[in-house]
Amino acid sequence: MSESSTLRPTRQRRAITEALAGASDFQSAQDIHDSLRQAGEKVGLATVYRTLQAMADAGEVDVLQGSGGESAYRRCSTHHHHHLVCRSCGRTVEVTGPAVESWAEAVARDHDFAEVSHSLELFGICADCRQQ
Amino acid sequence: MSESSTLRPTRQRRAITEALAGASDFQSAQDIHDSLRQAGEKVGLATVYRTLQAMADAGEVDVLQGSGGESAYRRCSTHHHHHLVCRSCGRTVEVTGPAVESWAEAVARDHDFAEVSHSLELFGICADCRQQ
DNA sequence: CTCCGATTGAGAGTCAGTCTCAATCTACCG
DNA sequence: CGGTAGATTGAGACTGACTCTCAATCGGAG
């Protein structure tokens, strides 16, 4: 439960951070591992997972629960928001919903639940993909 | 891609349906398989998965994407709703959010996305668990 | 420079879920 | 009522994502 672990900035961590910075859409841990390898960086798969998880914990990246149980990561602003993802091309739009936030809180209070968090994703087909 | 498959009502399917009817909370496919086994019903794991998926497709059961990428199933009314789940004991409350539905549609229209669906779950700690 | 704990990585292990394919069952036909 | 086509089943191999283990290595405080 404690934190403030020493968390050293190593070559590997830097590489992963950069890989995330360079990508605009969600990537799975495996994707990142691959591109890192191709870029010549030698990073172990386990390290990628560990680092990604740590970053997600710290709120530095966003996690999207893929349909097949795989997680996709993306560098994101730290403020709370949700995603509208194209089912076909994967394009992502960040959206915010104050209405949703307050609704969630109200519902939680209503049922006497504490420490409520919510996961919300929107999936659809974007205009471009629809034209094909 | 066609459907209207003949879908025969077999012993196994009936057993799975009953197992779902008897449970009040979400259960993973593996859970269901286990209890079926313990109840003396011989049903293959693959069959449980197949049947559950078919039922989910048909909208007869609700699917909850667990954190570890595992799916939990539950017999549910067919009308659209969301869930408030206790992180500690797993208790589930069905909730509806007209505000959310319309917000989702508005956002979708805004960004010109079609066929928009959304997944939304609320997680928290229920009053009982909090008292411990 | 040295030391110690944080970090790494290769590979084995875990776990949910899917696939394969021969055997089986069911509904329906003649 | 027997025969047949096609749906269904199940055991187990397989996949893919992720975690664990543990010895080797690294990085920074002193």
mmCIF file of C-alpha atoms (C1' of nucleotides) in Angstrom:
data_model
loop_
_atom_site.group_PDB
_atom_site.id
_atom_site.type_symbol
_atom_site.label_atom_id
_atom_site.label_comp_id
_atom_site.label_asym_id
_atom_site.label_seq_id
_atom_site.Cartn_x
_atom_site.Cartn_y
_atom_site.Cartn_z
ATOM 1 C CA MET A 1 0.000 0.000 0.000
ATOM 2 C CA SER A 2 2.874 2.385 0.640
ATOM 3 C CA GLU A 3 4.366 4.104 -2.341
ATOM 4 C CA SER A 4 7.246 6.495 -2.824
ATOM 5 C CA SER A 5 9.231 3.531 -4.072
ATOM 6 C CA THR A 6 12.540 4.627 -5.427
ATOM 7 C CA LEU A 7 11.406 4.243 -9.044
ATOM 8 C CA ARG A 8 14.581 4.822 -10.999
ATOM 9 C CA PRO A 9 14.500 6.271 -14.492
ATOM 10 C CA THR A 10 16.207 3.592 -16.527
ATOM 11 C CA ARG A 11 16.925 3.198 -20.207
ATOM 12 C CA GLN A 12 14.001 0.790 -20.565
ATOM 13 C CA ARG A 13 11.526 3.017 -18.836
ATOM 14 C CA ARG A 14 12.553 5.932 -20.953
ATOM 15 C CA ALA A 15 12.148 3.862 -24.107
ATOM 16 C CA ILE A 16 8.660 2.826 -23.156
ATOM 17 C CA THR A 17 7.670 6.355 -22.312
ATOM 18 C CA GLU A 18 8.883 7.521 -25.685
ATOM 19 C CA ALA A 19 7.125 4.737 -27.538
ATOM 20 C CA LEU A 20 3.908 5.871 -25.905
ATOM 21 C CA ALA A 21 4.596 9.489 -26.665
ATOM 22 C CA GLY A 22 5.127 8.692 -30.332
ATOM 23 C CA ALA A 23 1.909 6.791 -30.786
ATOM 24 C CA SER A 24 -1.441 8.456 -31.111
ATOM 25 C CA ASP A 25 -3.696 5.480 -30.577
ATOM 26 C CA PHE A 26 -4.051 2.696 -28.113
ATOM 27 C CA GLN A 27 -1.444 -0.008 -28.225
ATOM 28 C CA SER A 28 -1.269 -3.315 -26.464
ATOM 29 C CA ALA A 29 1.719 -4.139 -24.323
ATOM 30 C CA GLN A 30 2.774 -6.616 -26.958
ATOM 31 C CA ASP A 31 2.608 -3.961 -29.660
ATOM 32 C CA ILE A 32 4.851 -1.712 -27.658
ATOM 33 C CA HIS A 33 7.235 -4.526 -26.988
ATOM 34 C CA ASP A 34 7.402 -5.265 -30.707
ATOM 35 C CA SER A 35 8.027 -1.724 -31.844
ATOM 36 C CA LEU A 36 10.636 -1.307 -29.154
ATOM 37 C CA ARG A 37 12.403 -4.373 -30.446
ATOM 38 C CA GLN A 38 12.223 -3.121 -33.995
ATOM 39 C CA ALA A 39 13.601 0.214 -32.919
ATOM 40 C CA GLY A 40 16.631 -1.627 -31.639
ATOM 41 C CA GLU A 41 15.820 -1.251 -27.976
ATOM 42 C CA LYS A 42 16.254 -4.446 -26.054
ATOM 43 C CA VAL A 43 13.499 -4.561 -23.511
ATOM 44 C CA GLY A 44 12.005 -7.648 -21.936
ATOM 45 C CA LEU A 45 8.324 -8.311 -22.265
ATOM 46 C CA ALA A 46 7.945 -8.568 -18.517
ATOM 47 C CA THR A 47 9.493 -5.155 -18.101
ATOM 48 C CA VAL A 48 7.068 -3.659 -20.575
ATOM 49 C CA TYR A 49 4.161 -5.077 -18.632
ATOM 50 C CA ARG A 50 5.555 -3.971 -15.311
ATOM 51 C CA THR A 51 6.276 -0.459 -16.481
ATOM 52 C CA LEU A 52 2.963 -0.052 -18.220
ATOM 53 C CA GLN A 53 1.154 -1.183 -15.124
ATOM 54 C CA ALA A 54 3.110 1.174 -12.938
ATOM 55 C CA MET A 55 2.326 4.043 -15.259
ATOM 56 C CA ALA A 56 -1.328 3.140 -15.297
ATOM 57 C CA ASP A 57 -1.306 3.075 -11.510
ATOM 58 C CA ALA A 58 0.288 6.476 -11.456
ATOM 59 C CA GLY A 59 -2.364 7.746 -13.832
ATOM 60 C CA GLU A 60 0.161 8.611 -16.508
ATOM 61 C CA VAL A 61 -1.462 6.431 -19.126
ATOM 62 C CA ASP A 62 -4.954 5.334 -19.957
ATOM 63 C CA VAL A 63 -5.964 1.713 -20.055
ATOM 64 C CA LEU A 64 -8.579 0.405 -22.392
ATOM 65 C CA GLN A 65 -9.982 -3.049 -21.733
ATOM 66 C CA GLY A 66 -10.026 -4.743 -25.118
ATOM 67 C CA SER A 67 -12.725 -7.222 -26.035
ATOM 68 C CA GLY A 68 -10.416 -10.218 -25.887
ATOM 69 C CA GLY A 69 -9.301 -9.433 -22.365
ATOM 70 C CA GLU A 70 -6.200 -7.638 -23.514
ATOM 71 C CA SER A 71 -5.320 -4.191 -22.279
ATOM 72 C CA ALA A 72 -4.359 -1.338 -24.540
ATOM 73 C CA TYR A 73 -2.383 1.639 -23.289
ATOM 74 C CA ARG A 74 -2.111 5.214 -24.361
ATOM 75 C CA ARG A 75 -0.416 8.338 -23.086
ATOM 76 C CA CYS A 76 -3.146 10.591 -21.864
ATOM 77 C CA SER A 77 -3.681 13.751 -20.029
ATOM 78 C CA THR A 78 -4.174 13.093 -16.375
ATOM 79 C CA HIS A 79 -7.625 14.521 -16.176
ATOM 80 C CA HIS A 80 -10.565 12.167 -16.147
ATOM 81 C CA HIS A 81 -12.237 11.396 -19.460
ATOM 82 C CA HIS A 82 -13.621 8.600 -21.580
ATOM 83 C CA HIS A 83 -13.108 7.289 -25.078
ATOM 84 C CA LEU A 84 -15.104 6.955 -28.220
ATOM 85 C CA VAL A 85 -13.428 4.255 -30.253
ATOM 86 C CA CYS A 86 -14.052 3.288 -33.848
ATOM 87 C CA ARG A 87 -14.815 -0.398 -34.005
ATOM 88 C CA SER A 88 -13.350 -0.591 -37.461
ATOM 89 C CA CYS A 89 -10.210 1.543 -37.656
ATOM 90 C CA GLY A 90 -9.488 1.995 -33.975
ATOM 91 C CA ARG A 91 -9.436 5.751 -34.094
ATOM 92 C CA THR A 92 -9.995 7.246 -30.691
ATOM 93 C CA VAL A 93 -11.636 10.419 -29.537
ATOM 94 C CA GLU A 94 -11.406 11.626 -25.980
ATOM 95 C CA VAL A 95 -14.676 12.790 -24.561
ATOM 96 C CA THR A 96 -15.777 14.065 -21.223
ATOM 97 C CA GLY A 97 -19.184 13.721 -19.672
ATOM 98 C CA PRO A 98 -19.873 15.809 -16.635
ATOM 99 C CA ALA A 99 -23.402 14.491 -16.743
ATOM 100 C CA VAL A 100 -22.118 10.957 -16.452
ATOM 101 C CA GLU A 101 -19.787 11.744 -13.605
ATOM 102 C CA SER A 102 -22.473 13.304 -11.501
ATOM 103 C CA TRP A 103 -24.947 10.605 -12.404
ATOM 104 C CA ALA A 104 -22.464 7.954 -11.271
ATOM 105 C CA GLU A 105 -21.936 9.689 -7.981
ATOM 106 C CA ALA A 106 -25.627 10.081 -7.415
ATOM 107 C CA VAL A 107 -26.277 6.422 -8.089
ATOM 108 C CA ALA A 108 -23.461 5.436 -5.773
ATOM 109 C CA ARG A 109 -24.794 7.589 -2.967
ATOM 110 C CA ASP A 110 -28.216 6.196 -3.599
ATOM 111 C CA HIS A 111 -27.091 2.650 -2.966
ATOM 112 C CA ASP A 112 -24.622 3.558 -0.258
ATOM 113 C CA PHE A 113 -21.520 2.514 -2.129
ATOM 114 C CA ALA A 114 -18.198 4.195 -1.427
ATOM 115 C CA GLU A 115 -15.030 4.659 -3.413
ATOM 116 C CA VAL A 116 -16.938 4.425 -6.615
ATOM 117 C CA SER A 117 -15.106 4.349 -9.867
ATOM 118 C CA HIS A 118 -16.548 3.680 -13.264
ATOM 119 C CA SER A 119 -15.395 2.368 -16.577
ATOM 120 C CA LEU A 120 -17.115 3.699 -19.635
ATOM 121 C CA GLU A 121 -16.272 3.283 -23.285
ATOM 122 C CA LEU A 122 -18.221 4.149 -26.372
ATOM 123 C CA PHE A 123 -17.802 2.070 -29.497
ATOM 124 C CA GLY A 124 -19.053 2.948 -32.939
ATOM 125 C CA ILE A 125 -18.170 3.302 -36.601
ATOM 126 C CA CYS A 126 -16.605 6.586 -37.598
ATOM 127 C CA ALA A 127 -17.664 8.559 -40.649
ATOM 128 C CA ASP A 128 -14.632 7.588 -42.720
ATOM 129 C CA CYS A 129 -15.071 3.881 -42.181
ATOM 130 C CA ARG A 130 -18.747 4.209 -42.903
ATOM 131 C CA GLN A 131 -18.085 5.666 -46.347
ATOM 132 C CA GLN A 132 -16.120 2.684 -47.532
ATOM 133 C CA MET B 1 -22.708 -15.173 -41.330
ATOM 134 C CA SER B 2 -26.328 -16.227 -41.703
ATOM 135 C CA GLU B 3 -28.195 -17.065 -38.571
ATOM 136 C CA SER B 4 -31.523 -18.759 -37.877
ATOM 137 C CA SER B 5 -29.497 -21.828 -36.998
ATOM 138 C CA THR B 6 -31.666 -24.652 -35.819
ATOM 139 C CA LEU B 7 -30.656 -24.202 -32.162
ATOM 140 C CA ARG B 8 -31.912 -27.335 -30.520
ATOM 141 C CA PRO B 9 -32.883 -27.418 -26.850
ATOM 142 C CA THR B 10 -30.618 -30.081 -25.418
ATOM 143 C CA ARG B 11 -30.042 -31.423 -21.950
ATOM 144 C CA GLN B 12 -26.848 -29.389 -21.618
ATOM 145 C CA ARG B 13 -28.432 -26.158 -22.677
ATOM 146 C CA ARG B 14 -31.257 -26.648 -20.277
ATOM 147 C CA ALA B 15 -28.824 -27.345 -17.454
ATOM 148 C CA ILE B 16 -26.911 -24.147 -18.135
ATOM 149 C CA THR B 17 -30.077 -22.116 -18.303
ATOM 150 C CA GLU B 18 -31.137 -23.481 -14.942
ATOM 151 C CA ALA B 19 -27.781 -22.844 -13.367
ATOM 152 C CA LEU B 20 -28.107 -19.235 -14.412
ATOM 153 C CA ALA B 21 -31.646 -19.018 -13.187
ATOM 154 C CA GLY B 22 -30.603 -20.289 -9.776
ATOM 155 C CA ALA B 23 -27.805 -17.809 -9.258
ATOM 156 C CA SER B 24 -28.364 -14.226 -8.322
ATOM 157 C CA ASP B 25 -24.940 -12.817 -9.032
ATOM 158 C CA PHE B 26 -22.471 -12.861 -11.835
ATOM 159 C CA GLN B 27 -20.675 -16.105 -12.440
ATOM 160 C CA SER B 28 -17.804 -16.894 -14.714
ATOM 161 C CA ALA B 29 -18.135 -19.635 -17.275
ATOM 162 C CA GLN B 30 -15.787 -21.702 -15.180
ATOM 163 C CA ASP B 31 -17.946 -21.246 -12.103
ATOM 164 C CA ILE B 32 -20.953 -22.448 -13.972
ATOM 165 C CA HIS B 33 -19.069 -25.388 -15.338
ATOM 166 C CA ASP B 34 -17.978 -26.315 -11.831
ATOM 167 C CA SER B 35 -21.381 -26.118 -10.228
ATOM 168 C CA LEU B 36 -22.851 -28.069 -13.108
ATOM 169 C CA ARG B 37 -20.301 -30.774 -12.525
ATOM 170 C CA GLN B 38 -20.998 -30.818 -8.818
ATOM 171 C CA ALA B 39 -24.702 -31.071 -9.513
ATOM 172 C CA GLY B 40 -23.994 -34.244 -11.390
ATOM 173 C CA GLU B 41 -24.567 -32.806 -14.840
ATOM 174 C CA LYS B 42 -21.889 -33.798 -17.272
ATOM 175 C CA VAL B 43 -21.274 -30.825 -19.479
ATOM 176 C CA GLY B 44 -18.090 -30.018 -21.330
ATOM 177 C CA LEU B 45 -16.350 -26.753 -20.701
ATOM 178 C CA ALA B 46 -16.421 -25.883 -24.372
ATOM 179 C CA THR B 47 -20.149 -26.364 -24.407
ATOM 180 C CA VAL B 48 -20.594 -24.022 -21.486
ATOM 181 C CA TYR B 49 -18.625 -21.355 -23.278
ATOM 182 C CA ARG B 50 -20.488 -21.877 -26.526
ATOM 183 C CA THR B 51 -23.883 -21.778 -24.905
ATOM 184 C CA LEU B 52 -23.103 -18.773 -22.776
ATOM 185 C CA GLN B 53 -21.884 -16.892 -25.792
ATOM 186 C CA ALA B 54 -24.939 -17.779 -27.777
ATOM 187 C CA MET B 55 -27.154 -16.591 -24.959
ATOM 188 C CA ALA B 56 -25.222 -13.379 -24.665
ATOM 189 C CA ASP B 57 -25.613 -12.835 -28.388
ATOM 190 C CA ALA B 58 -29.311 -13.410 -28.082
ATOM 191 C CA GLY B 59 -29.445 -10.904 -25.256
ATOM 192 C CA GLU B 60 -30.711 -13.480 -22.787
ATOM 193 C CA VAL B 61 -27.856 -12.924 -20.370
ATOM 194 C CA ASP B 62 -25.683 -10.031 -19.339
ATOM 195 C CA VAL B 63 -21.946 -10.097 -19.695
ATOM 196 C CA LEU B 64 -19.650 -8.326 -17.313
ATOM 197 C CA GLN B 65 -16.039 -7.844 -18.361
ATOM 198 C CA GLY B 66 -14.014 -8.743 -15.310
ATOM 199 C CA SER B 67 -10.770 -6.966 -14.555
ATOM 200 C CA GLY B 68 -8.633 -9.949 -15.426
ATOM 201 C CA GLY B 69 -10.178 -10.285 -18.845
ATOM 202 C CA GLU B 70 -12.593 -12.954 -17.755
ATOM 203 C CA SER B 71 -16.285 -12.661 -18.511
ATOM 204 C CA ALA B 72 -18.994 -13.147 -15.952
ATOM 205 C CA TYR B 73 -22.547 -14.002 -16.912
ATOM 206 C CA ARG B 74 -25.885 -13.442 -15.340
ATOM 207 C CA ARG B 75 -29.495 -13.976 -16.329
ATOM 208 C CA CYS B 76 -30.944 -10.546 -16.838
ATOM 209 C CA SER B 77 -34.001 -8.819 -18.050
ATOM 210 C CA THR B 78 -33.644 -7.937 -21.682
ATOM 211 C CA HIS B 79 -33.952 -4.227 -21.242
ATOM 212 C CA HIS B 80 -30.863 -2.098 -21.297
ATOM 213 C CA HIS B 81 -29.221 -1.276 -17.982
ATOM 214 C CA HIS B 82 -25.879 -1.096 -16.204
ATOM 215 C CA HIS B 83 -24.373 -2.530 -13.051
ATOM 216 C CA LEU B 84 -23.048 -1.263 -9.806
ATOM 217 C CA VAL B 85 -20.753 -3.946 -8.454
ATOM 218 C CA CYS B 86 -19.199 -4.225 -5.034
ATOM 219 C CA ARG B 87 -15.476 -4.588 -5.433
ATOM 220 C CA SER B 88 -15.282 -6.588 -2.242
ATOM 221 C CA CYS B 89 -18.230 -8.967 -2.071
ATOM 222 C CA GLY B 90 -19.359 -8.908 -5.667
ATOM 223 C CA ARG B 91 -22.892 -7.914 -4.927
ATOM 224 C CA THR B 92 -24.571 -6.394 -7.928
ATOM 225 C CA VAL B 93 -27.220 -3.756 -8.342
ATOM 226 C CA GLU B 94 -28.866 -3.050 -11.647
ATOM 227 C CA VAL B 95 -29.151 0.605 -12.448
ATOM 228 C CA THR B 96 -30.423 2.553 -15.384
ATOM 229 C CA GLY B 97 -29.264 5.926 -16.548
ATOM 230 C CA PRO B 98 -31.401 7.670 -19.103
ATOM 231 C CA ALA B 99 -29.050 10.617 -18.812
ATOM 232 C CA VAL B 100 -26.142 8.450 -19.816
ATOM 233 C CA GLU B 101 -27.947 6.959 -22.769
ATOM 234 C CA SER B 102 -28.843 10.287 -24.239
ATOM 235 C CA TRP B 103 -25.417 11.703 -23.491
ATOM 236 C CA ALA B 104 -23.816 8.793 -25.342
ATOM 237 C CA GLU B 105 -25.998 9.367 -28.365
ATOM 238 C CA ALA B 106 -25.306 13.049 -28.379
ATOM 239 C CA VAL B 107 -21.556 12.494 -28.211
ATOM 240 C CA ALA B 108 -21.772 9.967 -31.011
ATOM 241 C CA ARG B 109 -23.720 12.323 -33.238
ATOM 242 C CA ASP B 110 -21.292 15.048 -32.403
ATOM 243 C CA HIS B 111 -18.367 13.078 -33.741
ATOM 244 C CA ASP B 112 -20.284 11.466 -36.565
ATOM 245 C CA PHE B 113 -20.026 7.937 -35.287
ATOM 246 C CA ALA B 114 -22.714 5.400 -36.122
ATOM 247 C CA GLU B 115 -23.912 2.184 -34.509
ATOM 248 C CA VAL B 116 -22.712 3.367 -31.169
ATOM 249 C CA SER B 117 -22.847 1.059 -28.216
ATOM 250 C CA HIS B 118 -21.367 1.632 -24.823
ATOM 251 C CA SER B 119 -20.096 -0.377 -21.930
ATOM 252 C CA LEU B 120 -20.435 1.119 -18.507
ATOM 253 C CA GLU B 121 -19.863 -0.384 -15.103
ATOM 254 C CA LEU B 122 -19.676 1.181 -11.705
ATOM 255 C CA PHE B 123 -17.459 -0.327 -9.042
ATOM 256 C CA GLY B 124 -17.437 0.539 -5.386
ATOM 257 C CA ILE B 125 -17.576 -0.799 -1.855
ATOM 258 C CA CYS B 126 -21.013 -1.493 -0.498
ATOM 259 C CA ALA B 127 -22.138 -0.418 2.953
ATOM 260 C CA ASP B 128 -21.890 -3.912 4.448
ATOM 261 C CA CYS B 129 -18.339 -4.465 3.342
ATOM 262 C CA ARG B 130 -17.409 -1.023 4.525
ATOM 263 C CA GLN B 131 -18.513 -1.800 8.070
ATOM 264 C CA GLN B 132 -16.149 -4.674 8.488
ATOM 265 C "C1'" DC C 1 34.851 3.959 -5.960
ATOM 266 C "C1'" DT C 2 31.664 0.814 -3.311
ATOM 267 C "C1'" DC C 3 27.716 -1.013 -1.733
ATOM 268 C "C1'" DC C 4 22.793 -2.210 -1.577
ATOM 269 C "C1'" DG C 5 18.542 -2.306 -3.014
ATOM 270 C "C1'" DA C 6 15.822 -1.447 -7.230
ATOM 271 C "C1'" DT C 7 15.436 -3.299 -11.832
ATOM 272 C "C1'" DT C 8 15.823 -6.364 -15.505
ATOM 273 C "C1'" DG C 9 15.000 -10.418 -18.637
ATOM 274 C "C1'" DA C 10 14.645 -15.236 -20.222
ATOM 275 C "C1'" DG C 11 11.828 -18.575 -19.853
ATOM 276 C "C1'" DA C 12 8.551 -21.384 -17.428
ATOM 277 C "C1'" DG C 13 4.021 -21.209 -15.561
ATOM 278 C "C1'" DT C 14 -0.915 -19.824 -15.249
ATOM 279 C "C1'" DC C 15 -5.313 -19.063 -16.806
ATOM 280 C "C1'" DA C 16 -9.315 -17.969 -19.657
ATOM 281 C "C1'" DG C 17 -11.006 -19.092 -23.626
ATOM 282 C "C1'" DT C 18 -11.009 -21.267 -28.543
ATOM 283 C "C1'" DC C 19 -10.482 -24.971 -31.960
ATOM 284 C "C1'" DT C 20 -10.595 -29.593 -33.836
ATOM 285 C "C1'" DC C 21 -12.857 -33.535 -35.066
ATOM 286 C "C1'" DA C 22 -14.886 -37.854 -34.370
ATOM 287 C "C1'" DA C 23 -18.862 -39.627 -31.916
ATOM 288 C "C1'" DT C 24 -23.600 -38.611 -30.734
ATOM 289 C "C1'" DC C 25 -28.113 -36.913 -30.773
ATOM 290 C "C1'" DT C 26 -32.512 -34.926 -32.688
ATOM 291 C "C1'" DA C 27 -35.804 -33.584 -35.759
ATOM 292 C "C1'" DC C 28 -37.866 -34.604 -39.629
ATOM 293 C "C1'" DC C 29 -38.715 -37.286 -44.068
ATOM 294 C "C1'" DG C 30 -40.509 -40.874 -46.625
ATOM 295 C "C1'" DC D 1 -40.943 -46.750 -37.961
ATOM 296 C "C1'" DG D 2 -36.238 -46.840 -39.687
ATOM 297 C "C1'" DG D 3 -32.940 -43.672 -42.116
ATOM 298 C "C1'" DT D 4 -30.494 -39.530 -42.733
ATOM 299 C "C1'" DA D 5 -28.715 -34.836 -42.553
ATOM 300 C "C1'" DG D 6 -27.070 -31.669 -39.947
ATOM 301 C "C1'" DA D 7 -26.744 -29.616 -35.304
ATOM 302 C "C1'" DT D 8 -24.352 -30.567 -30.972
ATOM 303 C "C1'" DT D 9 -21.167 -32.354 -27.855
ATOM 304 C "C1'" DG D 10 -16.709 -33.161 -25.339
ATOM 305 C "C1'" DA D 11 -11.818 -34.294 -24.541
ATOM 306 C "C1'" DG D 12 -7.913 -32.354 -25.032
ATOM 307 C "C1'" DA D 13 -4.611 -29.769 -27.705
ATOM 308 C "C1'" DC D 14 -3.758 -25.112 -28.547
ATOM 309 C "C1'" DT D 15 -3.509 -19.962 -28.265
ATOM 310 C "C1'" DG D 16 -2.565 -15.602 -26.460
ATOM 311 C "C1'" DA D 17 -2.123 -12.555 -22.760
ATOM 312 C "C1'" DC D 18 -0.099 -11.949 -18.778
ATOM 313 C "C1'" DT D 19 2.576 -13.176 -14.304
ATOM 314 C "C1'" DC D 20 6.326 -15.293 -11.623
ATOM 315 C "C1'" DT D 21 10.980 -16.603 -10.453
ATOM 316 C "C1'" DC D 22 15.492 -15.684 -9.595
ATOM 317 C "C1'" DA D 23 20.106 -14.788 -10.699
ATOM 318 C "C1'" DA D 24 22.609 -11.108 -13.037
ATOM 319 C "C1'" DT D 25 22.928 -6.187 -13.556
ATOM 320 C "C1'" DC D 26 22.330 -1.350 -12.872
ATOM 321 C "C1'" DG D 27 22.217 3.329 -10.634
ATOM 322 C "C1'" DG D 28 22.841 6.567 -7.299
ATOM 323 C "C1'" DA D 29 23.833 7.883 -2.447
ATOM 324 C "C1'" DG D 30 27.783 8.192 0.487
#
